[in-house]
Amino acid sequence: MSVISKPEDIEKLRHSGRILASCCYHMEELLKPGTSAKDLNTFCTEFIRSYHAEPSFLNYAGFPHALCFSNNDEVVHGLCTPEKILKPGDVLSVDLGVNYEGLFSDTAATYIITEDGIDRSCKFHFIESWKETKPTVLDEAPPLELKRKRELLDATSKSLMKGIAVVRHGAKTGDIGHAVGSFLASRGYGNVTQLGGHGLGYEVHCEPFISHTGRKGTGSFLVENMVIAIEPMVTLGKSGQVRFVKNNQYGWEEIKSKDGTIAAHFEHSMLVTKKSCEVFTRIQEKDVLPVQAEVSELLQK
């Protein structure tokens, strides 16, 4: 369990989230056809290190990269292998963490890759003023396949917000699971219940386990200054079942939907407060950290 006891550690936690949100915000500009998983991994690694922090997933439990790159039927824990190159129509989930002076943040988001970037229909965002600075443009009559992808992302991101809405001191983990799970059930999607959210703060992952299904009033209590991550993983297919696929070269298991349907994944980290929570992986536009010159030069090589 990660309960943050020192005020200075709460500030470090917020800065960890600021680095992470800033990195993801800038990374969105690289999400376009032709960009490789290796390119994204390099950018994230160098951006995070340019702010005197470390990618928290790198070498954690044997994971060889900074970024989890999960494409289409890959649900989570996707590798950044050289052959993974984005193309129009891909549904890409990225999951990233930051360790800043021993305080950990974690976030994830899913994108639809278009001909020249990313589809802006999903309302999930790392920056509070995102809708003003990057307006959404929707087709009047999108093709059925695109419409289904948009609806999947919309349902998954909204289920995360449903979970966040019930977080407060004295609530229980089952309250989160019920909020997320009942919403997804009403939409008819597959809720990946084999996996879930977690505690963090002083560690990458720790108790409590945050299931995305459950009953109100059950599970572990949430307490003030506890740090948790909620991260619904959802498949287009209704079963929500997954399979573990071993990559022998890297000695790692990627997790894919069992029925081969596309998946979406959204995540925020938050600090529990008396009456609600502080989502510290979502920041104001004025607080976005710039891309340092050495990182920009690296991308241009």
Short mmCIF file of C-alpha atoms in Angstrom, two decimals:
data_model
loop_
_atom_site.label_atom_id
_atom_site.label_comp_id
_atom_site.label_asym_id
_atom_site.label_seq_id
_atom_site.Cartn_x
_atom_site.Cartn_y
_atom_site.Cartn_z
CA MET A 1 0.00 0.00 0.00
CA SER A 2 1.35 3.44 -0.91
CA VAL A 3 0.19 6.15 1.44
CA ILE A 4 2.24 9.31 1.02
CA SER A 5 3.08 10.71 4.44
CA LYS A 6 5.43 13.63 3.70
CA PRO A 7 4.31 16.90 2.04
CA GLU A 8 7.56 17.02 0.06
CA ASP A 9 6.83 13.56 -1.35
CA ILE A 10 3.39 14.70 -2.51
CA GLU A 11 5.12 17.51 -4.42
CA LYS A 12 7.54 15.01 -5.97
CA LEU A 13 4.58 12.83 -6.91
CA ARG A 14 2.91 15.76 -8.65
CA HIS A 15 6.12 16.54 -10.53
CA SER A 16 6.40 12.89 -11.57
CA GLY A 17 2.90 13.17 -13.03
CA ARG A 18 3.78 16.47 -14.68
CA ILE A 19 6.75 14.92 -16.47
CA LEU A 20 4.61 11.97 -17.53
CA ALA A 21 1.66 14.02 -18.80
CA SER A 22 4.01 16.36 -20.66
CA CYS A 23 5.78 13.43 -22.31
CA CYS A 24 2.50 11.89 -23.46
CA TYR A 25 1.24 15.25 -24.71
CA HIS A 26 4.30 15.74 -26.92
CA MET A 27 4.33 12.08 -27.96
CA GLU A 28 0.92 12.54 -29.58
CA GLU A 29 2.61 14.60 -32.30
CA LEU A 30 4.63 11.51 -33.28
CA LEU A 31 1.61 9.23 -33.58
CA LYS A 32 1.23 8.95 -37.35
CA PRO A 33 1.80 6.40 -40.11
CA GLY A 34 5.44 5.41 -40.45
CA THR A 35 6.39 6.00 -36.82
CA SER A 36 7.87 2.90 -35.23
CA ALA A 37 7.49 1.60 -31.71
CA LYS A 38 11.25 2.00 -31.40
CA ASP A 39 10.95 5.72 -32.28
CA LEU A 40 8.32 6.27 -29.60
CA ASN A 41 10.28 4.33 -26.99
CA THR A 42 13.39 6.40 -27.70
CA PHE A 43 11.48 9.67 -27.46
CA CYS A 44 9.82 8.74 -24.15
CA THR A 45 13.07 7.52 -22.63
CA GLU A 46 15.02 10.64 -23.57
CA PHE A 47 12.23 13.08 -22.66
CA ILE A 48 11.84 11.59 -19.19
CA ARG A 49 15.60 11.52 -18.56
CA SER A 50 15.94 15.12 -19.73
CA TYR A 51 13.94 16.04 -16.61
CA HIS A 52 16.15 14.02 -14.25
CA ALA A 53 13.70 11.15 -13.95
CA GLU A 54 13.63 7.53 -15.13
CA PRO A 55 11.09 5.49 -17.12
CA SER A 56 9.66 3.28 -14.40
CA PHE A 57 8.77 0.31 -16.61
CA LEU A 58 12.28 -0.10 -18.05
CA ASN A 59 13.67 -3.41 -16.70
CA TYR A 60 10.75 -3.71 -14.27
CA ALA A 61 9.94 -7.43 -13.89
CA GLY A 62 12.08 -8.01 -16.98
CA PHE A 63 10.27 -5.60 -19.31
CA PRO A 64 12.95 -4.36 -21.75
CA HIS A 65 11.49 -1.00 -22.77
CA ALA A 66 10.26 2.30 -21.32
CA LEU A 67 6.96 2.25 -23.21
CA CYS A 68 4.28 -0.41 -23.58
CA PHE A 69 3.17 -0.30 -27.24
CA SER A 70 0.00 -2.39 -27.68
CA ASN A 71 -1.54 -2.34 -31.14
CA ASN A 72 -5.01 -3.52 -32.25
CA ASP A 73 -5.65 -6.90 -30.54
CA GLU A 74 -2.78 -6.35 -28.07
CA VAL A 75 -4.44 -5.34 -24.81
CA VAL A 76 -1.43 -4.38 -22.67
CA HIS A 77 2.28 -5.00 -22.10
CA GLY A 78 3.13 -4.78 -25.80
CA LEU A 79 6.82 -4.66 -26.71
CA CYS A 80 8.52 -1.92 -28.74
CA THR A 81 9.93 -4.28 -31.36
CA PRO A 82 11.45 -2.86 -34.59
CA GLU A 83 8.84 -4.37 -36.88
CA LYS A 84 5.97 -2.51 -35.19
CA ILE A 85 5.32 0.49 -37.44
CA LEU A 86 2.11 2.51 -37.31
CA LYS A 87 -0.30 2.53 -40.23
CA PRO A 88 -3.69 4.16 -40.86
CA GLY A 89 -6.51 2.41 -39.02
CA ASP A 90 -4.36 1.05 -36.20
CA VAL A 91 -5.76 1.25 -32.67
CA LEU A 92 -2.73 1.92 -30.49
CA SER A 93 -2.56 1.82 -26.70
CA VAL A 94 0.45 3.37 -24.99
CA ASP A 95 1.26 2.83 -21.32
CA LEU A 96 4.07 4.74 -19.63
CA GLY A 97 5.42 5.41 -16.15
CA VAL A 98 7.84 7.83 -14.51
CA ASN A 99 10.06 7.50 -11.45
CA TYR A 100 11.00 10.94 -10.14
CA GLU A 101 13.17 10.75 -7.03
CA GLY A 102 11.44 7.56 -5.89
CA LEU A 103 7.87 8.71 -6.58
CA PHE A 104 6.01 6.87 -9.33
CA SER A 105 3.29 7.91 -11.77
CA ASP A 106 1.54 5.78 -14.40
CA THR A 107 -0.81 6.56 -17.29
CA ALA A 108 -2.17 5.06 -20.51
CA ALA A 109 -4.26 6.10 -23.49
CA THR A 110 -5.54 4.64 -26.75
CA TYR A 111 -5.51 6.30 -30.16
CA ILE A 112 -6.88 5.66 -33.64
CA ILE A 113 -4.18 6.33 -36.23
CA THR A 114 -5.37 8.31 -39.26
CA GLU A 115 -3.70 9.16 -42.57
CA ASP A 116 -1.82 12.09 -41.03
CA GLY A 117 -1.95 11.70 -37.26
CA ILE A 118 -4.54 10.66 -34.69
CA ASP A 119 -8.32 10.81 -34.59
CA ARG A 120 -9.42 13.48 -32.12
CA SER A 121 -12.88 12.15 -31.35
CA CYS A 122 -12.00 10.71 -27.95
CA LYS A 123 -12.38 13.22 -25.12
CA PHE A 124 -9.64 11.67 -22.92
CA HIS A 125 -6.76 14.08 -22.44
CA PHE A 126 -3.63 14.77 -20.41
CA ILE A 127 -3.95 18.56 -20.62
CA GLU A 128 -6.96 20.35 -19.11
CA SER A 129 -7.44 22.75 -22.05
CA TRP A 130 -7.00 20.04 -24.71
CA LYS A 131 -10.41 20.64 -26.29
CA GLU A 132 -9.67 24.33 -26.79
CA THR A 133 -6.16 23.90 -28.20
CA LYS A 134 -6.83 20.82 -30.31
CA PRO A 135 -10.47 20.83 -31.42
CA THR A 136 -12.18 17.63 -32.37
CA VAL A 137 -13.27 17.26 -35.98
CA LEU A 138 -15.74 14.46 -36.66
CA ASP A 139 -16.86 13.09 -39.99
CA GLU A 140 -20.56 13.57 -40.63
CA ALA A 141 -20.96 9.91 -41.49
CA PRO A 142 -17.84 7.94 -40.50
CA PRO A 143 -17.39 4.44 -41.93
CA LEU A 144 -18.81 1.69 -39.74
CA GLU A 145 -15.38 0.35 -38.75
CA LEU A 146 -14.18 3.79 -37.64
CA LYS A 147 -17.45 4.39 -35.79
CA ARG A 148 -17.03 1.13 -33.84
CA LYS A 149 -13.46 2.04 -32.91
CA ARG A 150 -14.51 5.49 -31.75
CA GLU A 151 -17.32 4.06 -29.66
CA LEU A 152 -14.94 1.55 -28.02
CA LEU A 153 -12.49 4.29 -27.07
CA ASP A 154 -15.30 6.53 -25.86
CA ALA A 155 -16.76 3.81 -23.63
CA THR A 156 -13.38 2.86 -22.20
CA SER A 157 -12.33 6.43 -21.37
CA LYS A 158 -15.74 7.18 -19.86
CA SER A 159 -15.57 4.05 -17.71
CA LEU A 160 -12.30 5.35 -16.27
CA MET A 161 -13.99 8.64 -15.41
CA LYS A 162 -16.85 6.73 -13.76
CA GLY A 163 -14.29 5.00 -11.55
CA ILE A 164 -12.46 8.22 -10.70
CA ALA A 165 -15.77 9.86 -9.70
CA VAL A 166 -16.26 7.52 -6.71
CA VAL A 167 -12.73 7.77 -5.30
CA ARG A 168 -12.51 9.40 -1.86
CA HIS A 169 -11.35 8.65 1.66
CA GLY A 170 -13.53 5.88 3.09
CA ALA A 171 -14.65 4.46 -0.24
CA LYS A 172 -13.80 0.87 -1.13
CA THR A 173 -12.15 -0.71 -4.13
CA GLY A 174 -15.40 -2.51 -4.91
CA ASP A 175 -17.05 0.88 -5.40
CA ILE A 176 -14.57 1.59 -8.21
CA GLY A 177 -15.07 -1.85 -9.72
CA HIS A 178 -18.84 -1.46 -9.67
CA ALA A 179 -18.72 2.00 -11.27
CA VAL A 180 -16.42 0.87 -14.08
CA GLY A 181 -17.89 -2.57 -14.63
CA SER A 182 -21.57 -1.62 -14.60
CA PHE A 183 -20.93 1.14 -17.14
CA LEU A 184 -19.06 -1.19 -19.49
CA ALA A 185 -21.75 -3.85 -19.13
CA SER A 186 -24.35 -1.30 -20.20
CA ARG A 187 -22.33 -0.65 -23.35
CA GLY A 188 -21.91 -4.35 -24.19
CA TYR A 189 -18.11 -4.48 -24.34
CA GLY A 190 -15.67 -7.02 -22.96
CA ASN A 191 -14.28 -6.01 -19.57
CA VAL A 192 -10.81 -7.53 -19.05
CA THR A 193 -11.24 -8.64 -15.45
CA GLN A 194 -8.11 -10.83 -15.38
CA LEU A 195 -6.14 -7.59 -15.05
CA GLY A 196 -6.73 -4.38 -13.13
CA GLY A 197 -5.48 -1.22 -11.52
CA HIS A 198 -3.16 -0.98 -8.55
CA GLY A 199 -1.56 1.05 -5.85
CA LEU A 200 1.60 3.01 -6.56
CA GLY A 201 3.50 5.99 -5.23
CA TYR A 202 6.65 4.64 -3.63
CA GLU A 203 6.52 1.59 -5.92
CA VAL A 204 5.59 0.86 -9.54
CA HIS A 205 2.86 -1.57 -8.46
CA CYS A 206 1.58 -2.47 -5.00
CA GLU A 207 -1.61 -3.13 -3.07
CA PRO A 208 -4.48 -2.56 -3.33
CA PHE A 209 -5.50 -4.39 -6.48
CA ILE A 210 -8.17 -2.33 -8.25
CA SER A 211 -10.58 -4.65 -10.03
CA HIS A 212 -12.73 -3.12 -12.75
CA THR A 213 -15.69 -5.18 -11.68
CA GLY A 214 -17.19 -5.59 -8.24
CA ARG A 215 -19.90 -4.81 -5.72
CA LYS A 216 -20.38 -1.57 -3.84
CA GLY A 217 -19.13 -1.60 -0.27
CA THR A 218 -16.69 -4.47 -0.77
CA GLY A 219 -12.92 -4.71 -1.03
CA SER A 220 -10.20 -2.63 0.57
CA PHE A 221 -10.74 0.81 2.06
CA LEU A 222 -9.24 3.84 0.34
CA VAL A 223 -7.58 6.27 2.72
CA GLU A 224 -6.43 9.86 2.42
CA ASN A 225 -3.05 10.26 0.67
CA MET A 226 -3.19 6.76 -0.80
CA VAL A 227 -2.02 6.64 -4.41
CA ILE A 228 -3.88 4.43 -6.89
CA ALA A 229 -4.15 3.90 -10.63
CA ILE A 230 -7.41 2.98 -12.34
CA GLU A 231 -6.96 1.49 -15.82
CA PRO A 232 -9.89 -0.24 -17.53
CA MET A 233 -8.89 -2.53 -20.38
CA VAL A 234 -11.73 -3.27 -22.77
CA THR A 235 -12.19 -5.43 -25.86
CA LEU A 236 -14.59 -5.01 -28.74
CA GLY A 237 -15.56 -8.65 -28.27
CA LYS A 238 -17.92 -9.27 -25.36
CA SER A 239 -15.91 -11.94 -23.51
CA GLY A 240 -13.05 -9.71 -22.35
CA GLN A 241 -10.85 -12.80 -22.17
CA VAL A 242 -7.13 -12.51 -22.91
CA ARG A 243 -4.27 -14.77 -23.91
CA PHE A 244 -0.59 -14.49 -23.04
CA VAL A 245 1.74 -14.66 -26.03
CA LYS A 246 5.42 -15.34 -25.31
CA ASN A 247 8.05 -13.45 -27.30
CA ASN A 248 11.05 -15.75 -27.01
CA GLN A 249 13.54 -13.16 -28.23
CA TYR A 250 12.72 -10.81 -25.37
CA GLY A 251 11.53 -13.38 -22.84
CA TRP A 252 8.32 -11.42 -22.35
CA GLU A 253 4.60 -12.16 -22.61
CA GLU A 254 2.39 -9.71 -24.49
CA ILE A 255 -1.29 -9.83 -23.60
CA LYS A 256 -3.78 -10.05 -26.46
CA SER A 257 -7.55 -10.39 -26.71
CA LYS A 258 -8.48 -14.05 -26.86
CA ASP A 259 -11.01 -13.53 -29.65
CA GLY A 260 -8.66 -11.34 -31.73
CA THR A 261 -10.79 -8.20 -31.46
CA ILE A 262 -9.28 -4.76 -30.91
CA ALA A 263 -8.77 -3.42 -27.41
CA ALA A 264 -8.62 -0.06 -25.64
CA HIS A 265 -6.87 0.97 -22.43
CA PHE A 266 -7.01 4.23 -20.48
CA GLU A 267 -5.35 5.02 -17.16
CA HIS A 268 -4.81 7.84 -14.71
CA SER A 269 -2.96 7.96 -11.38
CA MET A 270 -4.52 9.80 -8.47
CA LEU A 271 -4.02 10.81 -4.86
CA VAL A 272 -6.99 10.03 -2.61
CA THR A 273 -8.32 13.04 -0.69
CA LYS A 274 -11.00 13.43 1.99
CA LYS A 275 -13.82 14.18 -0.43
CA SER A 276 -12.53 13.05 -3.84
CA CYS A 277 -9.11 12.65 -5.46
CA GLU A 278 -6.38 14.58 -7.24
CA VAL A 279 -5.58 13.18 -10.69
CA PHE A 280 -1.91 14.10 -10.99
CA THR A 281 -1.35 12.65 -14.48
CA ARG A 282 -3.60 15.37 -15.93
CA ILE A 283 -2.19 18.90 -15.86
CA GLN A 284 -2.90 22.45 -16.95
CA GLU A 285 -1.56 23.57 -20.32
CA LYS A 286 0.60 26.21 -18.64
CA ASP A 287 2.38 23.42 -16.75
CA VAL A 288 3.40 21.39 -19.81
CA LEU A 289 7.16 20.86 -19.83
CA PRO A 290 8.82 21.60 -23.19
CA VAL A 291 10.83 19.17 -25.28
CA GLN A 292 14.48 19.88 -24.51
CA ALA A 293 16.80 20.77 -27.39
CA GLU A 294 18.84 17.57 -27.11
CA VAL A 295 15.67 15.47 -27.37
CA SER A 296 14.47 17.42 -30.42
CA GLU A 297 17.85 16.88 -32.09
CA LEU A 298 17.64 13.17 -31.40
CA LEU A 299 14.27 12.95 -33.15
CA GLN A 300 15.61 14.71 -36.24
CA LYS A 301 18.43 12.21 -36.79
#
